[in-house]
Amino acid sequence: MAYLSKRSQQINPSSTLSITARAKKMRQEHIDVVSFAAGEPDFDTPDQIKQAAIDAIKSGFTKYTPSSGIFELKSAIQKKFRLDNNLNYDIDQIVVSNGAKHSLFNLMQALIAEGDEVIVPSPYWVSYVEMVKFCGGVPAIVKTNKSCSFKLDGDSLKKSITKKTKALILNSPSNPVGYTYARNELEDIAEVCIKNKLFVISDEIYEKLIYENGRHISIASINDDIYKRTFVVNGVSKAYSMTGWRIGYMAGDKTAVEAISKIQDHSTSNPCSISQKAALAALSLDSSVVDVMRKEFESRRDYMLVLLDEAGMEYIKPQGAFYVFCDISKTGLNSFDFSSRFLTEKHVASIPGSAFGDDGYVRFSFATSKEQIEKGIKRLREFLDLLI
Ligand code: PMP
Ligand code: GLU
């Protein structure tokens, strides 16, 4: 439309959100849809968290708070970083936003100037590229492949740096592939970033969902130099099944935090006061609450992988998050056609890899019950029989 800004016209819709919404709508129309599209845990938000929100409402904690979040929540975040990630931040290095997506968006608004290049390893989470474009930046997509489990390494990072490169977006555990970076891999990447004065935007939203006793390592904790160049983004959505509450946070250099606080001052103001109290309760929970959900995800992952093996589907084994990135090359379909025919003909929703920058794959989420997983993969076998 001619009257719209160039900036807003450059943005593509979010396939993850639109396909999930389409699957929900089909269900409302009484179609028996299996959704492997979901980008959110299917568990209910734990009761202790809900109670904290009810208490906040009853006690009248329903007014504006500081734009960058309440002190108690920032203190809990500060403690979380210290205990979980061995990262020390002052309170004024932390800003709370409306979900990790909002933290990323505001951080990019603060960081990226017109024409700045931002390295985005592909496959990437859908919103990174659109956010960079929205800021007037240029996404520099670095393709990775199956042979390196789709992970970025120092050499390919080095090759993609130009005079205009400002930052790298790193996502571990990854959406959509599910890989996690090991310490030596992070050291390799950190070294290149330090040498080339790049900033790192480290999206760690899936940190609590790592399987087989794996441990999350934040790139910011590798050494002091990379700590200074890294902005760590995290939130409560995935770990505590709180996607609808909209609380995310970012920690890093104080100057960027000040800029983001000003952006929030003039756009959203504070994240919802009630949700902030709920997030405070979430961060104060005993780790056993998250463990129960993580164990269930691990068991569903294992179940889905066994069924995918039986169906002859190749995939990258996820170490974290709740997605399996499946190779559809032998079907002869591109990912959009695969996902849309799978939904129309077999009523199973999945996300085409093209949304993540790789057309040879589709993403299946295992954030759904084992019964649904079984039903969906049975339909997948029928679908593959038609195609191959
Ligand atoms: N980063 C990644 C990789 C995600 O998958 C998501 C999920 N939407 C987000 C950030 C944003 O999370 P939130 O719901 O807290 O905005
Ligand atoms: N992050 C989730 C996904 O990738 C939720 C959807 C979204 O926020 O884009 O499906």
Coordinates of C-alpha atoms and ligand atoms in Angstrom, one line a residue:
M1 CA 0.0 0.0 0.0
A2 CA 1.4 3.3 -1.1
Y3 CA 0.7 5.1 2.2
L4 CA 2.6 2.6 4.3
S5 CA 6.2 3.3 5.4
K6 CA 8.9 1.4 3.4
R7 CA 10.1 0.0 6.8
S8 CA 6.7 -1.7 7.5
Q9 CA 6.3 -2.9 4.0
Q10 CA 9.6 -4.8 4.1
I11 CA 8.4 -7.0 7.0
N12 CA 7.1 -10.5 6.3
P13 CA 4.4 -12.1 8.5
S14 CA 5.5 -14.6 11.1
S15 CA 5.0 -18.1 9.7
T16 CA 5.3 -19.7 13.1
L17 CA 2.5 -17.6 14.5
S18 CA 0.3 -17.8 11.4
I19 CA 0.5 -21.6 10.9
T20 CA -0.1 -22.1 14.7
A21 CA -3.1 -19.9 14.4
R22 CA -4.4 -21.7 11.3
A23 CA -4.1 -25.1 13.1
K24 CA -6.0 -23.7 16.1
K25 CA -8.7 -22.4 13.8
M26 CA -9.1 -25.7 12.1
R27 CA -9.5 -27.4 15.5
Q28 CA -12.3 -24.9 16.3
E29 CA -14.0 -26.0 13.1
H30 CA -13.9 -29.5 14.6
I31 CA -11.2 -30.8 12.3
D32 CA -9.0 -33.4 14.1
V33 CA -5.7 -31.5 13.6
V34 CA -2.4 -32.6 15.1
S35 CA -0.3 -29.6 15.7
F36 CA 3.5 -30.0 15.4
A37 CA 3.6 -26.2 14.8
A38 CA 3.5 -25.0 18.4
G39 CA 6.3 -22.9 19.6
E40 CA 5.2 -23.0 23.2
P41 CA 5.0 -25.5 26.0
D42 CA 1.6 -27.1 26.3
F43 CA 1.8 -27.3 30.1
D44 CA -0.3 -25.1 32.3
T45 CA 1.6 -22.3 34.1
P46 CA 2.5 -23.6 37.5
D47 CA 0.0 -22.7 40.3
Q48 CA 2.6 -20.9 42.4
I49 CA 3.1 -18.4 39.6
K50 CA -0.6 -17.9 39.0
Q51 CA -1.1 -17.4 42.7
A52 CA 1.5 -14.6 42.7
A53 CA -0.4 -12.9 39.9
I54 CA -3.7 -13.2 41.8
D55 CA -2.1 -11.8 44.9
A56 CA -0.7 -8.9 42.8
I57 CA -4.2 -8.1 41.5
K58 CA -5.8 -8.4 45.0
S59 CA -3.2 -6.2 46.6
G60 CA -3.6 -3.5 44.0
F61 CA -0.3 -4.0 42.2
T62 CA -2.0 -2.8 39.1
K63 CA -0.4 0.5 38.3
Y64 CA 2.5 1.7 36.3
T65 CA 5.9 0.4 37.3
P66 CA 9.3 1.7 36.2
S67 CA 9.5 1.2 32.4
S68 CA 12.5 -1.1 32.7
G69 CA 10.9 -3.3 35.3
I70 CA 10.5 -3.5 39.1
F71 CA 13.6 -3.7 41.3
E72 CA 12.6 -7.0 42.9
L73 CA 12.3 -8.7 39.6
K74 CA 15.6 -7.3 38.4
S75 CA 17.2 -8.5 41.6
A76 CA 15.8 -12.0 40.9
I77 CA 17.2 -11.9 37.4
Q78 CA 20.5 -10.7 38.6
K79 CA 20.6 -13.7 41.0
K80 CA 19.6 -16.1 38.2
F81 CA 22.4 -14.9 36.0
R82 CA 24.9 -15.3 38.8
L83 CA 23.8 -18.8 39.9
D84 CA 22.9 -20.3 36.5
N85 CA 25.3 -18.6 34.2
N86 CA 28.2 -17.4 36.3
L87 CA 27.5 -13.9 35.1
N88 CA 27.6 -10.8 37.3
Y89 CA 25.5 -7.8 36.4
D90 CA 24.6 -4.7 38.2
I91 CA 20.9 -3.9 38.5
D92 CA 21.3 -1.1 36.0
Q93 CA 22.6 -3.6 33.4
I94 CA 19.2 -5.4 33.3
V95 CA 16.0 -4.4 31.5
V96 CA 12.7 -6.3 31.6
S97 CA 10.5 -6.2 28.5
N98 CA 7.3 -7.7 27.1
G99 CA 8.7 -11.1 26.2
A100 CA 12.1 -12.1 24.9
K101 CA 10.9 -11.1 21.4
H102 CA 10.4 -7.5 22.7
S103 CA 13.8 -7.6 24.4
L104 CA 15.4 -8.6 21.1
F105 CA 13.5 -6.0 19.2
N106 CA 14.4 -3.1 21.5
L107 CA 18.0 -4.2 21.7
M108 CA 18.2 -4.2 17.9
Q109 CA 16.5 -0.8 17.8
A110 CA 19.2 0.5 20.2
L111 CA 22.1 -1.2 18.5
I112 CA 21.6 -1.3 14.8
A113 CA 22.0 1.8 12.6
E114 CA 21.0 2.1 8.9
G115 CA 23.2 -0.1 6.8
D116 CA 24.8 -2.0 9.7
E117 CA 25.3 -5.7 8.9
V118 CA 24.2 -8.3 11.4
I119 CA 25.3 -11.9 11.0
V120 CA 22.5 -14.3 11.3
P121 CA 23.5 -18.0 11.1
S122 CA 21.0 -20.0 9.1
P123 CA 18.7 -21.9 10.0
Y124 CA 17.6 -19.0 12.2
W125 CA 14.5 -18.2 14.2
V126 CA 12.0 -16.4 12.0
S127 CA 12.0 -13.0 13.7
Y128 CA 15.7 -12.2 13.7
V129 CA 15.9 -11.3 10.0
E130 CA 12.7 -9.3 10.1
M131 CA 13.9 -7.4 13.2
V132 CA 17.2 -6.5 11.6
K133 CA 15.5 -5.3 8.4
F134 CA 13.0 -3.3 10.5
C135 CA 15.9 -1.4 12.1
G136 CA 17.3 -0.6 8.6
G137 CA 20.1 -3.1 9.1
V138 CA 21.2 -5.7 6.6
P139 CA 20.9 -9.4 7.7
A140 CA 24.1 -11.2 6.6
I141 CA 22.9 -14.8 6.4
V142 CA 25.6 -17.4 7.0
K143 CA 24.5 -20.8 5.7
T144 CA 25.4 -23.7 7.8
N145 CA 24.8 -27.4 7.0
K146 CA 24.1 -30.8 8.2
S147 CA 27.8 -31.9 8.3
C148 CA 28.4 -29.4 11.2
S149 CA 25.0 -30.0 12.8
F150 CA 24.1 -26.6 11.4
K151 CA 26.3 -24.8 13.9
L152 CA 28.4 -21.7 13.1
D153 CA 32.2 -22.0 13.5
G154 CA 34.9 -19.4 13.9
D155 CA 36.1 -19.8 10.3
S156 CA 32.8 -19.3 8.6
L157 CA 32.1 -16.4 10.9
K158 CA 35.4 -14.8 10.0
K159 CA 34.7 -15.1 6.3
S160 CA 31.4 -13.3 6.6
I161 CA 32.7 -10.2 8.4
T162 CA 32.9 -7.0 6.4
K163 CA 33.6 -3.4 7.4
K164 CA 29.9 -2.9 8.1
T165 CA 29.4 -5.9 10.4
K166 CA 28.2 -4.8 13.7
A167 CA 26.8 -7.9 15.5
L168 CA 26.2 -11.6 15.5
I169 CA 23.0 -13.2 16.6
L170 CA 23.6 -16.5 18.4
N171 CA 20.8 -18.8 19.6
S172 CA 21.7 -21.7 21.9
P173 CA 19.8 -24.0 22.4
S174 CA 18.6 -23.3 18.9
N175 CA 15.2 -22.9 17.4
P176 CA 14.6 -24.6 14.9
V177 CA 17.5 -27.1 15.0
G178 CA 17.8 -27.9 18.7
Y179 CA 21.6 -27.8 18.8
T180 CA 23.5 -26.4 21.8
Y181 CA 27.0 -24.9 21.6
A182 CA 29.8 -26.5 23.6
R183 CA 32.4 -24.4 25.4
N184 CA 35.1 -24.9 22.9
E185 CA 32.8 -23.9 20.1
L186 CA 31.8 -20.7 22.0
E187 CA 35.4 -19.9 22.7
D188 CA 36.1 -20.1 18.9
I189 CA 33.2 -17.8 18.1
A190 CA 34.0 -15.4 20.9
E191 CA 37.6 -15.1 19.8
V192 CA 36.5 -14.0 16.3
C193 CA 34.0 -11.5 17.8
I194 CA 36.5 -9.9 20.1
K195 CA 39.2 -9.6 17.3
N196 CA 36.7 -8.0 15.0
K197 CA 34.9 -5.9 17.6
L198 CA 31.5 -7.5 17.0
F199 CA 28.7 -7.4 19.5
V200 CA 26.9 -10.6 20.3
I201 CA 23.1 -10.9 20.7
S202 CA 22.8 -14.1 22.6
D203 CA 19.3 -15.5 22.6
E204 CA 19.2 -18.0 25.5
I205 CA 15.4 -18.4 25.9
Y206 CA 15.6 -22.3 25.7
E207 CA 18.4 -22.6 28.3
K208 CA 16.3 -24.6 30.7
L209 CA 15.3 -27.1 28.1
I210 CA 18.5 -29.1 27.5
Y211 CA 18.5 -32.9 27.5
E212 CA 20.7 -35.8 28.5
N213 CA 22.0 -33.8 31.4
G214 CA 23.6 -31.3 29.1
R215 CA 24.5 -27.9 30.6
H216 CA 23.8 -24.5 29.0
I217 CA 26.8 -22.2 28.6
S218 CA 26.3 -18.6 27.9
I219 CA 28.9 -17.1 25.5
A220 CA 29.0 -14.1 27.8
S221 CA 30.6 -16.3 30.5
I222 CA 33.6 -17.4 28.3
N223 CA 35.8 -14.4 29.3
D224 CA 35.7 -10.8 30.3
D225 CA 36.2 -9.4 26.8
I226 CA 33.2 -11.2 25.3
Y227 CA 31.1 -10.5 28.4
K228 CA 31.5 -6.8 27.6
R229 CA 30.5 -7.3 24.0
T230 CA 27.5 -9.6 24.7
F231 CA 23.8 -8.9 25.3
V232 CA 22.1 -11.8 26.8
V233 CA 18.4 -12.2 26.1
N234 CA 16.3 -14.6 28.1
G235 CA 12.8 -14.8 29.6
V236 CA 10.2 -16.9 31.4
S237 CA 8.1 -18.0 28.4
K238 CA 9.6 -21.3 27.6
A239 CA 11.1 -22.4 31.0
Y240 CA 7.9 -21.8 33.0
S241 CA 5.3 -22.2 30.4
M242 CA 4.4 -18.5 30.5
T243 CA 4.2 -17.6 26.8
G244 CA 1.1 -15.5 27.3
W245 CA 2.4 -13.5 30.3
R246 CA 4.9 -11.7 28.1
I247 CA 8.0 -11.2 30.3
G248 CA 11.5 -11.3 28.8
Y249 CA 14.7 -9.6 29.9
M250 CA 18.1 -8.5 28.6
A251 CA 21.4 -7.9 30.4
G252 CA 24.5 -6.2 29.1
D253 CA 26.2 -2.9 28.8
K254 CA 24.6 -0.2 30.9
T255 CA 24.5 2.3 28.0
A256 CA 22.4 0.0 25.9
V257 CA 20.1 -0.7 28.9
E258 CA 19.6 3.0 29.3
A259 CA 18.7 3.4 25.6
I260 CA 16.2 0.5 25.8
S261 CA 14.6 2.0 28.9
K262 CA 14.1 5.2 27.0
I263 CA 12.6 3.3 24.0
Q264 CA 10.2 1.6 26.5
D265 CA 9.4 4.9 28.1
H266 CA 8.1 6.2 24.9
S267 CA 6.5 3.0 23.4
T268 CA 5.2 0.3 25.8
S269 CA 6.0 1.8 29.2
N270 CA 6.5 -1.0 31.7
P271 CA 5.8 -4.7 31.1
C272 CA 2.5 -5.7 32.7
S273 CA 2.8 -5.2 36.5
I274 CA 1.0 -8.4 37.3
S275 CA 3.1 -10.5 35.0
Q276 CA 6.2 -9.0 36.6
K277 CA 5.1 -10.4 40.0
A278 CA 4.3 -13.7 38.3
A279 CA 7.8 -13.8 36.7
L280 CA 9.3 -13.0 40.1
A281 CA 7.5 -16.0 41.5
A282 CA 8.7 -18.1 38.6
L283 CA 12.3 -17.2 39.1
S284 CA 12.0 -18.0 42.8
L285 CA 10.6 -21.5 42.2
D286 CA 12.4 -24.6 43.2
S287 CA 14.3 -26.1 40.1
S288 CA 12.2 -29.3 40.5
V289 CA 9.2 -27.5 38.9
V290 CA 11.2 -26.9 35.6
D291 CA 12.8 -30.4 35.9
V292 CA 9.4 -32.1 35.7
M293 CA 8.6 -30.3 32.4
R294 CA 12.1 -30.8 31.0
K295 CA 11.9 -34.5 31.7
E296 CA 8.6 -34.8 30.0
F297 CA 9.9 -32.9 27.0
E298 CA 12.9 -35.3 26.9
S299 CA 10.7 -38.3 26.9
R300 CA 8.5 -36.9 24.2
R301 CA 11.6 -36.1 22.1
D302 CA 12.8 -39.6 22.5
Y303 CA 9.4 -40.9 21.5
M304 CA 9.2 -38.7 18.4
L305 CA 12.7 -39.7 17.3
V306 CA 11.9 -43.4 17.5
L307 CA 8.8 -42.9 15.5
L308 CA 10.6 -40.7 12.9
D309 CA 13.3 -43.4 12.6
E310 CA 10.5 -46.0 11.9
A311 CA 9.0 -43.7 9.3
G312 CA 12.4 -43.4 7.6
M313 CA 12.6 -39.6 8.2
E314 CA 16.0 -38.1 8.6
Y315 CA 16.5 -35.3 11.2
I316 CA 19.0 -33.5 13.3
K317 CA 18.9 -34.9 16.8
P318 CA 17.9 -32.0 19.1
Q319 CA 19.9 -31.5 22.3
G320 CA 17.7 -28.7 23.5
A321 CA 14.5 -26.7 22.9
F322 CA 11.4 -28.7 21.7
Y323 CA 11.7 -29.0 17.9
V324 CA 13.0 -31.6 15.5
F325 CA 14.3 -30.3 12.1
C326 CA 13.4 -32.9 9.6
D327 CA 15.1 -33.4 6.2
I328 CA 12.4 -33.6 3.5
S329 CA 14.7 -33.6 0.5
K330 CA 13.7 -37.1 -0.6
T331 CA 10.1 -36.1 -0.9
G332 CA 10.8 -33.9 -3.8
L333 CA 8.7 -31.1 -2.3
N334 CA 9.8 -27.7 -1.2
S335 CA 9.1 -27.0 2.5
F336 CA 6.1 -24.7 1.9
D337 CA 4.4 -27.3 -0.3
F338 CA 5.3 -30.1 2.2
S339 CA 3.8 -28.2 5.1
S340 CA 0.7 -27.0 3.4
R341 CA -0.1 -30.4 1.8
F342 CA 0.6 -32.2 5.1
L343 CA -1.9 -29.9 6.8
T344 CA -4.5 -30.0 4.1
E345 CA -4.3 -33.7 3.2
K346 CA -3.4 -35.2 6.6
H347 CA -4.3 -32.5 9.1
V348 CA -0.9 -32.2 10.6
A349 CA 0.5 -28.7 11.1
S350 CA 4.3 -28.2 10.8
I351 CA 6.5 -25.1 10.0
P352 CA 8.2 -25.0 6.6
G353 CA 12.0 -24.7 6.8
S354 CA 11.8 -21.8 4.5
A355 CA 10.6 -19.7 7.5
F356 CA 14.0 -20.4 9.0
G357 CA 16.1 -20.0 5.8
D358 CA 16.3 -23.7 4.8
D359 CA 13.9 -25.0 2.3
G360 CA 15.0 -28.6 2.5
Y361 CA 13.6 -29.1 6.0
V362 CA 10.4 -28.8 8.1
R363 CA 10.1 -28.2 11.8
F364 CA 8.1 -30.5 14.0
S365 CA 7.5 -29.4 17.6
F366 CA 7.2 -32.0 20.3
A367 CA 5.5 -29.6 22.7
T368 CA 2.4 -31.8 22.5
S369 CA 1.3 -35.1 24.1
K370 CA 2.6 -38.5 23.2
E371 CA -0.8 -39.5 21.9
Q372 CA -0.7 -36.5 19.5
I373 CA 2.9 -37.4 18.5
E374 CA 1.9 -40.9 17.7
K375 CA -1.1 -39.8 15.7
G376 CA 0.9 -37.2 13.8
I377 CA 3.7 -39.5 12.9
K378 CA 1.3 -42.2 11.8
R379 CA -0.2 -39.6 9.4
L380 CA 3.3 -38.7 8.3
R381 CA 4.0 -42.3 7.3
E382 CA 0.8 -42.3 5.2
F383 CA 1.8 -39.0 3.7
L384 CA 5.3 -40.2 2.9
D385 CA 3.8 -43.3 1.3
L386 CA 1.9 -41.0 -1.1
L387 CA 5.0 -39.0 -2.0
I388 CA 7.9 -41.5 -2.2
Ligands
PMP1 N1 13.7 -16.5 20.7 C1 13.4 -17.7 20.2 C2 14.5 -18.5 19.6 C3 12.1 -18.2 20.3 O1 11.8 -19.3 19.8 C4 11.1 -17.3 20.9 C5 9.7 -17.9 21.0 N2 8.7 -17.1 20.5 C6 11.5 -16.1 21.4 C7 12.8 -15.7 21.3 C8 10.5 -15.1 22.0 O2 10.1 -15.5 23.2 P1 8.9 -14.7 24.0 O3 7.7 -15.5 23.9 O4 9.4 -14.6 25.4 O5 8.8 -13.4 23.3
GLU2 N1 9.1 -19.0 19.1 C1 8.0 -19.8 18.8 C2 8.2 -20.5 17.5 O1 9.2 -20.3 16.9 C3 6.7 -19.0 18.9 C4 6.2 -18.3 17.7 C5 6.9 -16.9 17.6 O2 7.0 -16.2 18.6 O3 7.3 -16.7 16.5 O4 7.3 -21.1 17.0

